[in-house]
XYZ file of C-alpha atoms in Angstrom:
562
model
C 108.377 62.419 235.673
C 104.934 61.677 237.106
C 105.510 59.626 240.261
C 101.901 58.472 240.252
C 102.631 56.584 237.045
C 105.886 55.079 238.280
C 105.807 51.322 238.710
C 107.690 49.596 241.452
C 110.004 46.759 240.500
C 108.090 43.988 238.837
C 109.261 40.399 239.132
C 107.882 37.917 236.681
C 108.822 35.245 234.222
C 108.088 34.828 230.578
C 107.138 31.316 229.497
C 106.663 29.802 226.076
C 104.331 27.011 225.113
C 106.180 23.777 224.487
C 107.137 22.738 221.003
C 106.729 18.988 220.774
C 109.554 17.981 218.488
C 113.213 17.020 218.817
C 114.932 19.552 216.598
C 116.156 22.348 218.873
C 119.867 23.237 218.636
C 120.018 26.195 221.033
C 119.713 29.937 220.965
C 119.844 33.246 222.786
C 117.585 36.128 223.822
C 118.870 39.689 223.983
C 117.264 43.108 224.313
C 117.994 46.807 224.203
C 116.033 49.959 224.883
C 115.020 52.098 221.939
C 115.930 55.339 223.734
C 118.185 55.014 226.780
C 117.745 58.662 227.852
C 113.961 58.819 227.641
C 112.081 60.908 230.215
C 108.885 58.937 229.703
C 107.490 56.565 232.305
C 107.030 54.022 229.508
C 110.024 52.417 227.823
C 110.142 50.751 224.406
C 112.488 47.763 224.354
C 113.422 45.529 221.441
C 113.515 41.832 222.365
C 115.531 39.741 219.898
C 115.234 35.953 219.868
C 117.667 33.818 217.845
C 117.228 30.039 217.669
C 118.831 27.191 215.717
C 116.986 24.095 214.532
C 117.727 20.823 212.774
C 117.524 21.155 208.998
C 114.999 19.100 207.041
C 114.373 19.202 203.288
C 112.622 22.373 202.220
C 113.119 24.091 205.553
C 114.303 27.711 205.306
C 115.800 27.449 201.825
C 117.237 30.625 200.278
C 113.862 31.647 198.877
C 112.291 31.449 202.330
C 115.113 33.556 203.756
C 114.669 36.220 201.089
C 110.893 36.223 201.666
C 111.363 36.529 205.441
C 109.285 33.413 206.083
C 108.910 31.876 209.560
C 110.888 28.769 210.523
C 108.550 25.769 210.057
C 107.711 23.636 213.100
C 108.857 26.330 215.511
C 106.740 28.690 217.491
C 104.801 29.346 220.629
C 103.619 32.524 222.272
C 105.438 34.291 225.055
C 103.411 34.535 228.198
C 104.298 36.053 231.544
C 104.386 34.510 234.969
C 103.072 35.484 237.394
C 101.685 38.316 235.247
C 102.779 40.529 232.390
C 103.573 44.186 233.009
C 101.121 46.639 231.583
C 101.524 47.075 227.854
C 103.542 43.917 227.269
C 100.934 42.281 225.075
C 101.473 39.030 223.169
C 104.932 38.206 221.799
C 105.430 35.299 219.400
C 108.400 32.947 219.658
C 108.340 31.952 215.985
C 111.563 33.210 214.369
C 112.011 34.127 210.714
C 114.500 32.245 208.526
C 117.937 33.895 208.359
C 120.441 31.091 207.615
C 120.474 27.536 206.298
C 123.222 24.931 205.921
C 121.825 21.575 204.751
C 125.276 19.949 204.892
C 125.778 21.096 208.488
C 122.150 20.236 209.230
C 121.417 23.729 210.584
C 118.579 26.217 210.216
C 118.766 29.578 212.013
C 115.883 31.949 212.653
C 115.584 35.326 214.352
C 112.802 37.702 215.283
C 112.686 41.100 216.982
C 109.660 42.573 218.755
C 109.168 45.988 220.328
C 107.252 46.020 223.609
C 106.257 49.077 225.642
C 106.523 48.534 229.393
C 106.883 50.735 232.484
C 110.211 52.197 233.499
C 111.517 50.468 236.628
C 110.458 47.004 235.486
C 112.866 44.273 236.552
C 112.092 40.784 235.248
C 113.297 37.690 233.427
C 112.217 36.367 230.047
C 112.221 32.587 229.715
C 111.901 30.394 226.645
C 111.113 26.895 227.948
C 110.424 23.675 226.067
C 111.611 20.071 225.760
C 113.051 19.367 222.316
C 116.820 19.012 222.673
C 116.677 15.494 221.329
C 118.940 12.729 222.629
C 121.748 13.976 224.889
C 124.495 11.960 226.572
C 123.881 13.768 229.867
C 120.869 15.822 230.872
C 117.306 15.683 229.632
C 115.251 17.004 226.736
C 114.082 20.222 228.373
C 115.569 23.670 228.068
C 114.866 26.989 229.729
C 116.515 30.073 228.243
C 116.250 33.061 230.564
C 117.158 36.709 229.944
C 117.055 39.250 232.770
C 115.678 42.688 231.807
C 116.264 45.602 234.185
C 114.736 48.993 233.335
C 116.040 50.816 236.406
C 118.318 53.756 235.564
C 122.044 53.052 235.850
C 123.890 54.488 238.847
C 126.833 55.755 236.780
C 125.092 57.865 234.127
C 121.401 57.883 235.014
C 120.466 56.221 231.723
C 118.840 52.900 230.975
C 121.099 49.927 230.333
C 121.568 47.939 227.130
C 122.014 44.178 227.486
C 125.085 42.515 225.969
C 124.821 40.413 222.817
C 126.204 36.851 223.037
C 126.602 34.611 219.991
C 127.859 31.117 219.148
C 126.944 28.661 216.417
C 125.422 25.247 217.100
C 126.261 22.452 216.957
C 129.993 22.704 217.539
C 131.786 19.507 216.457
C 135.020 18.778 218.319
C 137.537 15.919 217.959
C 137.583 13.048 220.403
C 140.109 13.124 223.281
C 141.359 16.647 222.517
C 141.017 19.533 224.940
C 139.042 22.221 223.142
C 138.514 25.916 223.838
C 135.221 27.480 222.734
C 134.893 31.252 222.909
C 131.505 32.954 222.931
C 131.402 36.208 220.976
C 130.166 38.970 223.314
C 129.603 42.692 222.701
C 128.110 45.431 224.857
C 126.912 48.784 223.492
C 127.632 50.556 226.800
C 131.218 49.298 226.941
C 130.515 47.520 230.233
C 132.561 44.723 231.748
C 131.066 41.421 230.584
C 131.560 38.126 232.405
C 130.166 34.650 231.755
C 129.052 31.901 234.127
C 127.152 28.624 234.000
C 123.371 28.864 233.955
C 121.644 27.802 237.186
C 118.234 26.950 238.580
C 118.467 29.098 241.700
C 116.630 32.043 243.261
C 113.391 31.197 241.519
C 114.770 31.612 237.986
C 115.232 28.506 235.838
C 118.048 29.336 233.429
C 118.794 25.840 232.132
C 115.877 23.367 232.361
C 117.231 19.801 232.389
C 120.724 20.694 231.110
C 122.067 22.582 234.142
C 125.883 22.404 234.332
C 128.114 20.864 235.426
C 126.256 17.539 235.726
C 125.140 17.777 232.085
C 128.726 18.041 230.778
C 131.867 15.872 230.539
C 134.100 15.796 233.600
C 136.492 18.725 234.058
C 134.569 21.064 231.761
C 135.373 24.630 232.842
C 133.932 28.058 232.054
C 136.101 31.149 232.474
C 134.719 34.623 233.255
C 135.949 35.844 229.853
C 133.338 33.607 228.174
C 135.676 30.788 227.142
C 134.785 27.149 227.786
C 137.322 24.346 228.112
C 135.941 20.907 227.273
C 137.226 17.416 226.390
C 135.001 14.712 224.898
C 136.250 11.153 225.295
C 133.614 9.204 223.350
C 132.782 9.742 219.681
C 129.095 10.194 218.925
C 128.209 11.795 222.265
C 126.201 15.049 222.431
C 126.064 17.666 225.177
C 123.976 20.820 225.611
C 125.702 23.822 227.200
C 123.903 26.642 229.016
C 125.781 29.882 229.728
C 124.824 33.334 231.010
C 126.637 36.522 229.926
C 126.308 39.408 232.398
C 127.314 43.063 232.141
C 128.699 45.072 235.069
C 129.333 48.806 235.477
C 132.974 48.191 236.484
C 135.286 45.205 236.758
C 134.900 45.384 240.551
C 131.081 45.248 240.431
C 129.374 42.096 241.699
C 125.750 42.880 240.804
C 124.975 42.470 237.092
C 123.002 45.089 235.214
C 121.413 42.453 232.990
C 121.848 38.840 231.944
C 121.558 37.201 228.527
C 121.605 33.454 227.811
C 123.344 31.440 225.140
C 122.724 27.706 224.743
C 124.185 25.349 222.135
C 125.168 21.757 221.380
C 128.600 20.132 221.310
C 129.090 16.869 219.407
C 132.158 14.620 219.684
C 133.591 13.021 216.536
C 136.525 10.752 215.721
C 139.522 12.659 214.427
C 139.461 12.990 210.616
C 142.239 11.521 208.476
C 143.533 15.048 207.836
C 144.013 16.628 211.235
C 144.453 20.191 209.922
C 141.066 21.848 210.206
C 139.653 24.173 207.554
C 139.862 27.868 208.291
C 137.731 31.002 207.899
C 139.745 34.030 206.776
C 139.259 37.686 207.706
C 141.507 40.711 208.197
C 138.980 43.472 207.859
C 137.764 45.405 210.848
C 136.539 43.111 213.596
C 133.730 45.602 214.134
C 132.304 47.514 211.177
C 130.310 50.714 211.843
C 127.468 50.927 209.347
C 124.593 53.334 208.781
C 120.947 52.459 208.277
C 120.156 51.873 204.569
C 123.871 51.624 203.702
C 124.661 48.442 201.731
C 127.519 46.179 202.830
C 128.993 43.671 200.333
C 131.993 41.424 200.953
C 133.362 37.913 200.611
C 133.954 35.441 203.431
C 136.839 33.136 202.518
C 137.660 29.608 203.680
C 140.947 27.718 203.313
C 141.402 23.966 202.869
C 144.756 22.800 204.277
C 144.325 19.123 203.409
C 145.084 18.946 199.685
C 142.960 18.095 196.667
C 141.415 14.947 198.167
C 139.610 17.064 200.755
C 137.201 19.835 199.760
C 135.283 22.604 201.502
C 131.605 21.744 201.073
C 129.996 24.665 202.889
C 130.509 27.910 204.771
C 127.712 27.936 207.347
C 126.607 31.198 208.929
C 124.646 32.546 211.853
C 123.489 36.033 210.964
C 120.387 38.212 211.155
C 117.460 39.486 209.147
C 118.308 40.867 205.710
C 121.748 39.261 205.360
C 121.894 37.379 202.051
C 124.668 35.171 200.725
C 125.652 33.681 197.402
C 126.573 30.113 196.590
C 129.904 28.614 197.634
C 132.564 29.387 195.003
C 135.734 27.318 194.589
C 138.710 29.437 193.539
C 141.124 26.507 193.822
C 141.651 23.409 195.952
C 142.942 25.819 198.599
C 140.496 28.738 198.643
C 136.687 28.963 198.645
C 134.376 31.892 199.306
C 130.818 33.157 199.683
C 129.608 36.679 198.973
C 127.447 38.302 201.642
C 125.228 41.359 201.220
C 123.317 43.340 203.833
C 121.461 46.634 204.112
C 120.532 47.358 207.759
C 117.117 48.754 208.618
C 116.072 51.185 211.346
C 114.956 48.356 213.650
C 118.490 46.884 213.585
C 120.170 49.737 215.472
C 122.963 48.641 217.801
C 125.096 45.536 217.557
C 124.553 42.764 215.029
C 126.914 39.780 215.152
C 127.579 37.374 212.292
C 129.471 34.109 212.676
C 130.816 31.781 209.982
C 132.181 28.247 210.000
C 133.686 26.144 207.193
C 132.898 22.441 206.760
C 134.936 19.976 204.683
C 133.913 16.657 203.149
C 135.330 14.804 206.161
C 132.757 16.756 208.209
C 135.480 18.551 210.121
C 134.538 22.104 211.117
C 136.751 25.143 211.142
C 136.957 27.393 214.141
C 133.904 29.609 214.353
C 134.733 33.141 213.252
C 132.517 36.032 214.387
C 132.556 39.664 213.310
C 130.398 42.523 214.486
C 128.459 45.392 212.927
C 127.477 48.512 214.866
C 124.410 50.081 213.239
C 123.587 53.761 213.734
C 121.007 56.066 212.198
C 123.386 58.907 211.344
C 126.708 57.081 210.985
C 129.791 56.725 213.195
C 133.449 55.801 212.783
C 133.760 53.708 215.937
C 132.264 50.746 217.773
C 131.856 51.803 221.418
C 132.045 48.543 223.290
C 132.881 45.288 221.543
C 134.588 42.861 223.872
C 136.931 40.087 222.789
C 137.241 37.131 225.102
C 139.991 34.573 224.598
C 141.958 32.314 226.903
C 144.844 29.930 226.469
C 145.318 26.512 228.016
C 147.446 26.724 231.142
C 149.498 23.516 231.708
C 150.603 22.767 235.254
C 154.163 23.856 234.449
C 153.271 27.266 233.064
C 152.635 30.716 234.429
C 150.092 33.220 233.139
C 151.378 36.577 231.995
C 148.534 39.128 231.876
C 148.845 42.661 230.567
C 146.219 45.361 230.286
C 146.533 48.403 228.082
C 144.228 51.270 227.234
C 144.225 52.483 223.672
C 141.999 53.944 221.007
C 143.347 51.589 218.385
C 141.913 48.296 217.162
C 142.884 45.172 219.063
C 142.690 41.863 217.195
C 142.954 38.540 218.973
C 142.853 35.025 217.562
C 142.937 31.592 219.147
C 143.704 28.424 217.207
C 145.020 24.885 217.413
C 147.960 23.738 219.554
C 149.180 20.192 220.047
C 147.092 19.874 223.211
C 144.051 21.965 222.471
C 141.815 22.782 219.534
C 140.054 26.127 219.357
C 136.565 26.113 217.930
C 135.930 29.822 218.062
C 137.874 32.773 216.738
C 136.582 36.254 217.458
C 138.183 39.585 216.549
C 136.964 42.712 218.279
C 137.784 46.361 218.834
C 137.694 47.880 222.304
C 139.218 50.777 224.185
C 140.608 48.487 226.870
C 142.158 45.125 226.092
C 143.489 42.327 228.270
C 145.784 39.684 226.820
C 146.729 36.466 228.601
C 149.604 34.341 227.329
C 150.632 30.975 228.712
C 154.384 30.355 228.647
C 156.417 27.498 230.041
C 159.530 28.467 231.988
C 162.588 26.258 232.485
C 163.731 26.621 236.084
C 167.339 27.701 236.519
C 169.547 29.406 239.070
C 169.256 32.678 237.165
C 165.719 34.141 237.174
C 165.268 37.238 235.016
C 161.658 38.290 235.612
C 161.729 41.302 233.248
C 163.011 38.960 230.561
C 160.239 36.454 231.302
C 157.686 39.232 230.924
C 159.266 40.161 227.587
C 159.005 36.553 226.440
C 155.346 36.517 227.384
C 154.695 39.664 225.380
C 156.619 38.228 222.424
C 154.891 34.848 222.413
C 152.024 35.743 220.098
C 154.357 37.495 217.652
C 156.652 34.494 217.699
C 153.840 32.138 216.821
C 152.794 34.268 213.877
C 156.095 34.276 212.017
C 158.141 31.253 212.976
C 156.964 27.683 213.136
C 160.087 26.767 215.089
C 159.201 26.927 218.779
C 161.992 28.554 220.851
C 163.619 25.452 222.284
C 163.552 25.155 226.093
C 161.954 28.526 226.740
C 158.433 28.509 225.274
C 157.103 25.034 224.652
C 153.412 25.673 223.995
C 151.521 28.617 222.636
C 148.613 29.326 220.321
C 149.000 30.182 216.660
C 146.737 33.036 215.541
C 144.688 32.193 212.480
C 145.917 33.186 209.059
C 143.250 35.669 208.113
C 142.254 37.232 204.811
C 139.212 39.262 203.926
C 138.279 41.007 200.675
C 136.290 44.149 201.390
C 133.389 45.527 199.392
C 135.814 47.736 197.443
C 137.794 44.641 196.367
C 140.827 45.792 198.324
C 142.737 43.656 200.734
C 143.312 45.500 203.982
C 147.011 46.302 204.472
C 146.530 46.712 208.219
C 146.618 42.967 208.636
C 147.502 40.780 211.549
C 150.570 38.479 211.172
C 150.140 35.368 209.095
C 150.047 32.008 210.779
C 152.923 29.890 209.448
C 151.218 26.564 208.872
C 153.259 23.336 208.929
C 152.327 22.601 205.326
C 151.834 26.079 203.864
C 154.142 29.054 204.397
C 153.478 32.717 203.764
C 154.911 32.729 200.248
C 152.975 29.638 199.156
C 149.747 31.026 200.532
C 150.243 34.452 198.925
C 151.193 32.927 195.571
C 148.141 30.685 195.610
C 145.901 33.570 196.592
C 147.317 35.818 193.858
C 146.994 33.097 191.241
C 143.400 32.263 192.054
C 142.252 35.863 192.435
C 143.920 36.916 189.164
C 141.824 34.300 187.381
C 138.563 35.610 188.843
C 137.325 38.664 186.962
C 134.561 39.289 189.480
C 136.995 40.140 192.272
C 140.088 41.128 190.281
C 141.502 44.650 190.556
C 144.861 46.423 190.353
C 144.432 47.790 193.864
C 143.907 44.268 195.186
C 147.188 43.104 193.628
C 148.987 46.088 195.170
C 147.443 45.264 198.530
C 148.674 41.670 198.369
C 152.228 42.872 197.644
C 152.016 45.330 200.530
C 150.598 42.529 202.685
C 153.621 40.312 201.929
C 156.102 43.159 202.517
C 154.576 44.038 205.893
C 154.797 40.432 207.042
C 158.399 40.026 205.845
C 159.476 43.222 207.652
C 157.826 42.078 210.872
C 159.434 38.643 210.477
C 162.915 40.190 210.294
C 162.232 42.329 213.389
C 160.922 39.309 215.276
C 163.960 37.139 214.489
C 166.357 39.911 215.561
C 164.436 40.313 218.817
C 164.469 36.573 219.455
C 168.247 36.391 218.909
C 168.692 39.278 221.340
C 166.584 37.516 223.969
C 168.445 34.226 223.517
C 171.767 36.039 223.938
C 170.505 37.748 227.101
C 169.425 34.386 228.505
C 172.820 32.896 227.623
C 174.618 35.775 229.360
C 172.402 35.320 232.418
């Protein structure tokens, strides 16, 4: 490498001209290098901007999405402060329409630009403006900052790839209920990813006028695993959240390799008359490897748990360029779906994350559900570094059991409603290393059996999946994983499914019977293999239910003997 052409570290900031309107709903900026092992002194990086805006009539309708039209009333040009590195050029901030949900009032746009800059550059990109609209705390201004570091990594000598962080906006949560919101995060290098609040320190403005915690309700907490705990006490209030996701070489590292922002709105609403939220269903792979120019077709399903008087009116999405979706189809009062189709292009290499959220006619949202695609040019069977971040509420009388295991298999994790907390994000991911935290409440006695307590902690998630009767006295609160169903492009239901959630008003048999009945009446998704898969699905769950009940009886007997 020619040292005369090497650039020393460059510090600068990227600024966008203000957009004078009150329709911004949040967004994120991520980036990755086009060739991490390049020997050139110049590096091509792809900067991807994703922003959400308030929907207005005619804005980003399906025709505009198909035609790849820009989002109206958005824009600006990226400039650099104090100066741009050589070769940076002019980068627009106007995204192209990717998603629209008039009933949710959301428009999503994304754009990706390749810039050629010197190796060794170390800088922050900032999207700054003042169009949040009316917030309960904080001002109108935002500043979204992403740190780009093109210094070779110390562990492998290659250039780093930034993580990808995704969450939909706005998130609507019920009044006076503690809510957990999980940000979907993936990292192509398999690095440790941690989240923190955005700050306005060290010369980098990461949050504008919405810097936490003063911009948020009291006792709002962010955990390093990218989960936020929040409680809104007043209906009609709106808050903007600003978070940074950072990747580290190891879990012990304290200096991040890069930083990506994610900002979004939270709105507080009165609890609907039916307190059981709608649900997005999926049991396919949490991360799907896909090759450039290979077409992906599937259905995203939503479930209405509130009876015929309540209906699903939309499945909103946050996706990326080229993803198309059909109209909402009602299979029955219980099940609705949308068909999605996507053929990735060469400029979409790496991770692409799609999120979906169901909305009913009481304007209650489901938990956000995100799933990931890993795009390669030549094809692969694995996703190298998708990270799932979930956390459970820890009451004062509980302990936290944490286990870590290394495996090459797929790990699927779900978080959903308990009597004291409502999850608004469900993310399933595959990773080689997984950490699971389970909150369990222990009744103090003269006989403490710590190995048994650890066994109870490990059993808690399985218990929630198959038995709606909480083990009296021993485990008083735990999270039910979502009931998930996903029809793949081959019209087959995956038999490698996670346990069903036993809902208070709908058991496994009722759900399976309803699903079979509605699918059998739909010729467009009917197949013999699908029917076989449903039967296998039921059998697998029944077998696991029997094993679970035997194990629980054994544990209860051991406790009694103790």
